[in-house]
XYZ file of N, CA, C and O in Angstrom:
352
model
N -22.741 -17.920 17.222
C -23.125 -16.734 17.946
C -22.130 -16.408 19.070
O -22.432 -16.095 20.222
N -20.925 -16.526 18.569
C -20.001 -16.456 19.620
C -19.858 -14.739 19.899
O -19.696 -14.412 21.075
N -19.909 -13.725 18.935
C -20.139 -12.424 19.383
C -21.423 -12.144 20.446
O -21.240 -11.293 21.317
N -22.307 -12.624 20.405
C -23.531 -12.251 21.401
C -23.167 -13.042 23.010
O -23.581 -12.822 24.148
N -22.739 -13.482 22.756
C -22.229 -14.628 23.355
C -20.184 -14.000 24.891
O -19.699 -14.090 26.019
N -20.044 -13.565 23.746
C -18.820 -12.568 24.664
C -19.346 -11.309 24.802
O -18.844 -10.763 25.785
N -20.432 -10.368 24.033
C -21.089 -9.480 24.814
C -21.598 -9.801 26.361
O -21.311 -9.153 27.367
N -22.233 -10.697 26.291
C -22.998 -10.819 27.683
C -21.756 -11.617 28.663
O -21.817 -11.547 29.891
N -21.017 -12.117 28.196
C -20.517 -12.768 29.386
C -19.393 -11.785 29.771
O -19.269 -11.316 30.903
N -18.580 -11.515 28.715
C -17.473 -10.738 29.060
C -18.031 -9.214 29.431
O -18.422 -8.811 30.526
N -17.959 -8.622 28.391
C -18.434 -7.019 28.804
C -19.521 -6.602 29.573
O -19.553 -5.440 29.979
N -20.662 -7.605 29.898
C -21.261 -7.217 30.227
C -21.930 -7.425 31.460
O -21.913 -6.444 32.204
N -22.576 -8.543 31.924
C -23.473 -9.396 32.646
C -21.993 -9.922 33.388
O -21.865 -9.366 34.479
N -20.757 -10.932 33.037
C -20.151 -11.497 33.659
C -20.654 -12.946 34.321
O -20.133 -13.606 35.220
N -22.089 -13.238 33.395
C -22.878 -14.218 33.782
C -22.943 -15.479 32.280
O -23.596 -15.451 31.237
N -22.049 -16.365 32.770
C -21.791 -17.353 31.739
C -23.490 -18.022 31.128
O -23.944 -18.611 30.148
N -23.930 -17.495 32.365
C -25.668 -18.567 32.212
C -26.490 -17.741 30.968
O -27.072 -18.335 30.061
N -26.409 -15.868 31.131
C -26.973 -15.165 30.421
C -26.501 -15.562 28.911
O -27.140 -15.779 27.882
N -25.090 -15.564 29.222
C -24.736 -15.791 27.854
C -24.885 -16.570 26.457
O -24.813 -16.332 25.251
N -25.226 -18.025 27.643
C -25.611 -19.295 27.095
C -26.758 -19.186 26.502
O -26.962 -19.627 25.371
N -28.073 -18.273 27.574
C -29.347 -18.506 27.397
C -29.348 -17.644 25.356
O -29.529 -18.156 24.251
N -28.988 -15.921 25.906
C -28.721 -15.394 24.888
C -28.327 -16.014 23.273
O -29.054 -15.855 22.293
N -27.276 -16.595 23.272
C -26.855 -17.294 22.348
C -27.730 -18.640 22.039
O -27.716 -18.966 20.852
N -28.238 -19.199 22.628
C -29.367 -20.146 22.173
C -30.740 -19.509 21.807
O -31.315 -19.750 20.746
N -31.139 -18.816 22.611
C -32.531 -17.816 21.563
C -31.800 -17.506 20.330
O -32.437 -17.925 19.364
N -30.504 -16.825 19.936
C -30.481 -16.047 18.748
C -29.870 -17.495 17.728
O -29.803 -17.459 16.500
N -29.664 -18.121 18.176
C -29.211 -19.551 17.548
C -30.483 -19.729 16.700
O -30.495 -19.386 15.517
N -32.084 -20.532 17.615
C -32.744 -20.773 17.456
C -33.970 -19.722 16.342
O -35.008 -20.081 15.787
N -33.501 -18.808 16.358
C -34.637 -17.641 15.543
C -34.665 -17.824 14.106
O -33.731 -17.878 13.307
N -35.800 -17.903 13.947
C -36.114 -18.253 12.946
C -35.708 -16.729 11.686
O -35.557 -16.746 10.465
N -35.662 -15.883 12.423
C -35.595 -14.260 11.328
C -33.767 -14.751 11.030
O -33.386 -14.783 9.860
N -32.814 -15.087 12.115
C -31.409 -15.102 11.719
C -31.015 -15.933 11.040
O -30.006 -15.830 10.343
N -31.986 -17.248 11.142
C -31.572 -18.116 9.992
C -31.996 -18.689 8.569
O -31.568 -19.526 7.774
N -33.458 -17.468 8.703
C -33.230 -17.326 7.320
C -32.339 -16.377 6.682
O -31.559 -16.834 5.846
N -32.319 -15.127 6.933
C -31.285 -13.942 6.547
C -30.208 -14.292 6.345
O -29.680 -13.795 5.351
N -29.397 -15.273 7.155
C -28.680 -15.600 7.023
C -28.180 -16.231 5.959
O -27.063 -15.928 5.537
N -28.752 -16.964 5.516
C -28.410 -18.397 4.576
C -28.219 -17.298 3.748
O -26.994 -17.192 3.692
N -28.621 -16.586 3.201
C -28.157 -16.030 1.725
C -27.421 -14.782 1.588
O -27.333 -14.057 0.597
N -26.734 -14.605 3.132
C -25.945 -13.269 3.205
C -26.395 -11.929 3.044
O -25.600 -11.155 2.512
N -27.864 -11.354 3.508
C -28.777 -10.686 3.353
C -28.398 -9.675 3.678
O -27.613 -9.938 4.590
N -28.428 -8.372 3.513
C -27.525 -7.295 3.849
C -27.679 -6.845 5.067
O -26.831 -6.135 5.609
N -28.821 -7.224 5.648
C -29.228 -6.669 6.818
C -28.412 -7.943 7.879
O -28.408 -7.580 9.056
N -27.939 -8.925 7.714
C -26.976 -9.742 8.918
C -26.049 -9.083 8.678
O -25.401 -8.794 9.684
N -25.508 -8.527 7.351
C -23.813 -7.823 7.392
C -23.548 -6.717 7.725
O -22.407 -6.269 7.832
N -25.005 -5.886 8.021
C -24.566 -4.265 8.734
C -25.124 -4.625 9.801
O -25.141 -3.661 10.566
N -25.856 -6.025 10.505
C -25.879 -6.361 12.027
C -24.339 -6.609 12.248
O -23.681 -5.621 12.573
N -23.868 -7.484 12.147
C -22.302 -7.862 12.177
C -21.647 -6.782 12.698
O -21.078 -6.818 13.789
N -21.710 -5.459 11.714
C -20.577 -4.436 11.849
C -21.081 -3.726 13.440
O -20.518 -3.443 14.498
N -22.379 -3.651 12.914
C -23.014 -2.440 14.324
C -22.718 -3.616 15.379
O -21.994 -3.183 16.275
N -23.067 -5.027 15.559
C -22.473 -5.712 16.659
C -20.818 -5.205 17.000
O -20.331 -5.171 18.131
N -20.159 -4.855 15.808
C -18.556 -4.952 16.284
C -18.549 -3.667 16.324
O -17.387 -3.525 16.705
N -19.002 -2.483 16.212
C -19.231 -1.469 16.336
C -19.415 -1.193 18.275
O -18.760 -0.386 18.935
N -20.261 -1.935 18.683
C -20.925 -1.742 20.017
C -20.044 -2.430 20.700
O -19.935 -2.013 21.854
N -19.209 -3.535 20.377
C -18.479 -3.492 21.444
C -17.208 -3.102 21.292
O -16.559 -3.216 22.332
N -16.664 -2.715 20.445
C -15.266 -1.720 20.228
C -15.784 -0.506 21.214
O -14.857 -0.131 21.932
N -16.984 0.194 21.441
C -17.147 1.342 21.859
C -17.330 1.320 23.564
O -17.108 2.256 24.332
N -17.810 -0.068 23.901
C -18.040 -0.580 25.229
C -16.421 -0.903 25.865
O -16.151 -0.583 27.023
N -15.251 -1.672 24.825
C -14.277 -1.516 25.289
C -13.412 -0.361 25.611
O -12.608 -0.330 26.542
N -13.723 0.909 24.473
C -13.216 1.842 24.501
C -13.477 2.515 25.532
O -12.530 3.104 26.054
N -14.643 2.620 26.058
C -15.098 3.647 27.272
C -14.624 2.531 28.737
O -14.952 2.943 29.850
N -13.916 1.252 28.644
C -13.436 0.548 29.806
C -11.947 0.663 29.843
O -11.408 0.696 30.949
N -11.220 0.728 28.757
C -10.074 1.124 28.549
C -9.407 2.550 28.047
O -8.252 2.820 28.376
N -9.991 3.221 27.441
C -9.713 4.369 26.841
C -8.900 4.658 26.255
O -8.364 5.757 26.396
N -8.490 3.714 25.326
C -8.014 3.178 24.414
C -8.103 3.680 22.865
O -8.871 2.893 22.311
N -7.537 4.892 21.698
C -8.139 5.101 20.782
C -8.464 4.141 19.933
O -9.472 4.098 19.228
N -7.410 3.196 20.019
C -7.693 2.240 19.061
C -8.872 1.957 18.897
O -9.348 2.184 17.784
N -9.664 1.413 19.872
C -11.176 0.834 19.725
C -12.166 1.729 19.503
O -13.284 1.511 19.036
N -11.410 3.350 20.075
C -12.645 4.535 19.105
C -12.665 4.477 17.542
O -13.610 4.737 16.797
N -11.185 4.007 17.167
C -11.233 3.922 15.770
C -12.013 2.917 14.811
O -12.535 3.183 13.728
N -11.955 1.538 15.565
C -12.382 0.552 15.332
C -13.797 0.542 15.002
O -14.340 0.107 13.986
N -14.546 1.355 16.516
C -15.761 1.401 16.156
C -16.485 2.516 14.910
O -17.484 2.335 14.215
N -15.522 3.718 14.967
C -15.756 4.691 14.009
C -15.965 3.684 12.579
O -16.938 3.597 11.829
N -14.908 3.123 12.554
C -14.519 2.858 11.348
C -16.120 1.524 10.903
O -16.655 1.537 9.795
N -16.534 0.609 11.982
C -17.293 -0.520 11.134
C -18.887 0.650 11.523
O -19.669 0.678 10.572
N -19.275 1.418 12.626
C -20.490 2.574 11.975
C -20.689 2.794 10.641
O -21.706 2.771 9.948
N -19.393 3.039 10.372
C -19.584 3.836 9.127
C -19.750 3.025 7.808
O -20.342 3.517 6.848
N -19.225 1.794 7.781
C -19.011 0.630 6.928
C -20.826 -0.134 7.374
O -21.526 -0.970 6.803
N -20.946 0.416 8.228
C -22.590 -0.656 8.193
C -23.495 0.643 7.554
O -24.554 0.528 6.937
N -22.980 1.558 7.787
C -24.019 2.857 6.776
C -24.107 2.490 5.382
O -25.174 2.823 4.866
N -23.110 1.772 4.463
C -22.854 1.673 3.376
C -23.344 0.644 3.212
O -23.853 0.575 2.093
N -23.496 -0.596 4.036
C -24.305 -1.904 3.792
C -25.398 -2.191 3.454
O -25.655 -3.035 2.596
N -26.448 -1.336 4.262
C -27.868 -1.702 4.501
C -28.951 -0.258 4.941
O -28.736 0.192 6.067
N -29.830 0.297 4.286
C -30.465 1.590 4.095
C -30.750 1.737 6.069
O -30.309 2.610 6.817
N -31.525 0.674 6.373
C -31.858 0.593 7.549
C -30.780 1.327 8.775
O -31.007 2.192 9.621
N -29.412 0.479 8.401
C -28.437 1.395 9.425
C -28.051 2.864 9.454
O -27.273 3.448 10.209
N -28.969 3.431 8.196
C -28.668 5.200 8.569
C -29.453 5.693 9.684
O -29.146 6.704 10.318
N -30.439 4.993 9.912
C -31.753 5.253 11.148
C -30.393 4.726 12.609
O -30.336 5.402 13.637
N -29.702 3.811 12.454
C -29.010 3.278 14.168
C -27.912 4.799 13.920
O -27.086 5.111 14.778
């Protein structure tokens, strides 16, 4: 859970403790590790919309297109993954 994990510490909070706590709840959940184990479509359009959200959090700190692209680009790739991500 190293992405949830540099959300909160880096971009966000700047609080190594949040980060820790964060990443041990989502460690521990029982919904991520079952989904997980069998590559369920709904962890692989979480994944993108995770890298999605923070390409867009860097972009609006740097202003940077690259990371508008970045995020354009995995939105749109988690639309194609999983029915659920046409609703995010």
């Amino acid at each position: 859970f190293p992405i949830l994990f540099f959300i909160l510490t880096v971009l966000l909070t700047r609080s190594k403790r949040a980060g820790l706590l964060s990443a041990l709840f989502a460690a521990t959940s029982p919904w991520l590790q079952v989904t997980s184990r069998h590559a369920h479509e709904g962890i692989i359009c979480l994944w993108f919309i995770v890298i999605s959200m923070i390409a867009s959090i860097v972009y609006v700190r740097t202003k940077s297109i690259r990371y508008l692209v970045i995020a354009s680009v995995c939105a749109g790739i988690s639309l194609w993954t999983y029915h659920l991500a046409k609703v995010y």
